[in-house]
Amino acid sequence: MTRSTVLRAGRSFLPAVLVLASAEFTATASQAQLCLYAMGSGGHFSEAAAQSGSITAWGGTFGVYDNFVPLGPVQLGGDGRLFVQNSGNSTPYNNKLLGALVGLRLALHAPALPFRPYIQAEVGGVGTNNGDSSSRTASVAYQVQGGVDVTLFPHLDLRGEYGAGQAS
């Protein structure tokens, strides 16, 4: 119920104060909520051991993060993500990358800044078919990402991110 609804309904001042107080609590607590994200992404995968070439694929990354330990303007949290990337080539199978990563996240939330920089390190698994099979080979992977979140509207951010890692 919004403040204007409370006042138009002829309620007393106390419920209006409680509604405003809960709205303020929600806004403050929302910085510690799980945040979902989806973004376009690209990946480059090379097989160093086999010397068989490399693939660059494009697709999407979908994930969730939570900055659950606030330490002043610094926030420690976690991130989990799934990425699905494909690249067409001359084989009937195309190039495919599929992976999932989880790890720790360190973010800076300074109210004076219009953006929030972060860095995170993650481990997980990745699979690729290298364009030569319908099935994927699986590998353990790690990745370090850094980026910024810029608030466009309440609950809607624009994210720029770069990451580098390796699969074994």
CSV table of N, CA, C and O in Angstrom, one decimal, residues 45-55 130 132:
chain,number,residue,atom,x,y,z
A,45,PHE,N,37.7,-19.6,-26.5
A,45,PHE,CA,38.2,-20.9,-25.9
A,45,PHE,C,39.3,-21.5,-26.8
A,45,PHE,O,39.1,-21.6,-28.0
A,46,SER,N,40.4,-21.8,-26.2
A,46,SER,CA,41.5,-22.4,-27.1
A,46,SER,C,42.0,-23.6,-26.3
A,46,SER,O,42.1,-23.7,-25.1
A,47,GLU,N,42.3,-24.6,-27.1
A,47,GLU,CA,42.8,-25.9,-26.5
A,47,GLU,C,44.3,-25.8,-26.6
A,47,GLU,O,44.9,-26.2,-27.6
A,48,ALA,N,45.0,-25.3,-25.6
A,48,ALA,CA,46.5,-25.2,-25.6
A,48,ALA,C,47.1,-26.6,-25.7
A,48,ALA,O,48.1,-26.8,-26.4
A,49,ALA,N,46.6,-27.6,-25.0
A,49,ALA,CA,47.3,-28.9,-24.9
A,49,ALA,C,47.2,-29.6,-26.2
A,49,ALA,O,48.2,-30.2,-26.7
A,50,ALA,N,46.1,-29.5,-26.9
A,50,ALA,CA,45.9,-30.2,-28.2
A,50,ALA,C,46.4,-29.4,-29.4
A,50,ALA,O,46.5,-30.0,-30.5
A,51,GLN,N,46.6,-28.1,-29.2
A,51,GLN,CA,47.1,-27.3,-30.3
A,51,GLN,C,46.1,-27.4,-31.5
A,51,GLN,O,46.5,-27.3,-32.6
A,52,SER,N,44.8,-27.5,-31.2
A,52,SER,CA,43.8,-27.8,-32.3
A,52,SER,C,43.1,-26.5,-32.6
A,52,SER,O,42.1,-26.6,-33.3
A,53,GLY,N,43.5,-25.4,-32.2
A,53,GLY,CA,42.8,-24.1,-32.6
A,53,GLY,C,42.0,-23.6,-31.5
A,53,GLY,O,42.1,-24.0,-30.3
A,54,SER,N,41.1,-22.6,-31.8
A,54,SER,CA,40.3,-22.0,-30.8
A,54,SER,C,39.0,-21.6,-31.4
A,54,SER,O,38.8,-21.6,-32.7
A,55,ILE,N,38.1,-21.2,-30.6
A,55,ILE,CA,36.8,-20.8,-31.0
A,55,ILE,C,36.4,-19.5,-30.2
A,55,ILE,O,36.8,-19.3,-29.1
A,130,ASN,N,34.0,-28.0,-29.5
A,130,ASN,CA,35.0,-27.6,-30.4
A,130,ASN,C,34.5,-27.7,-31.9
A,130,ASN,O,35.4,-27.8,-32.8
A,132,ASP,N,33.4,-30.2,-33.5
A,132,ASP,CA,33.6,-31.4,-34.2
A,132,ASP,C,32.8,-32.6,-33.6
A,132,ASP,O,33.1,-33.8,-34.0
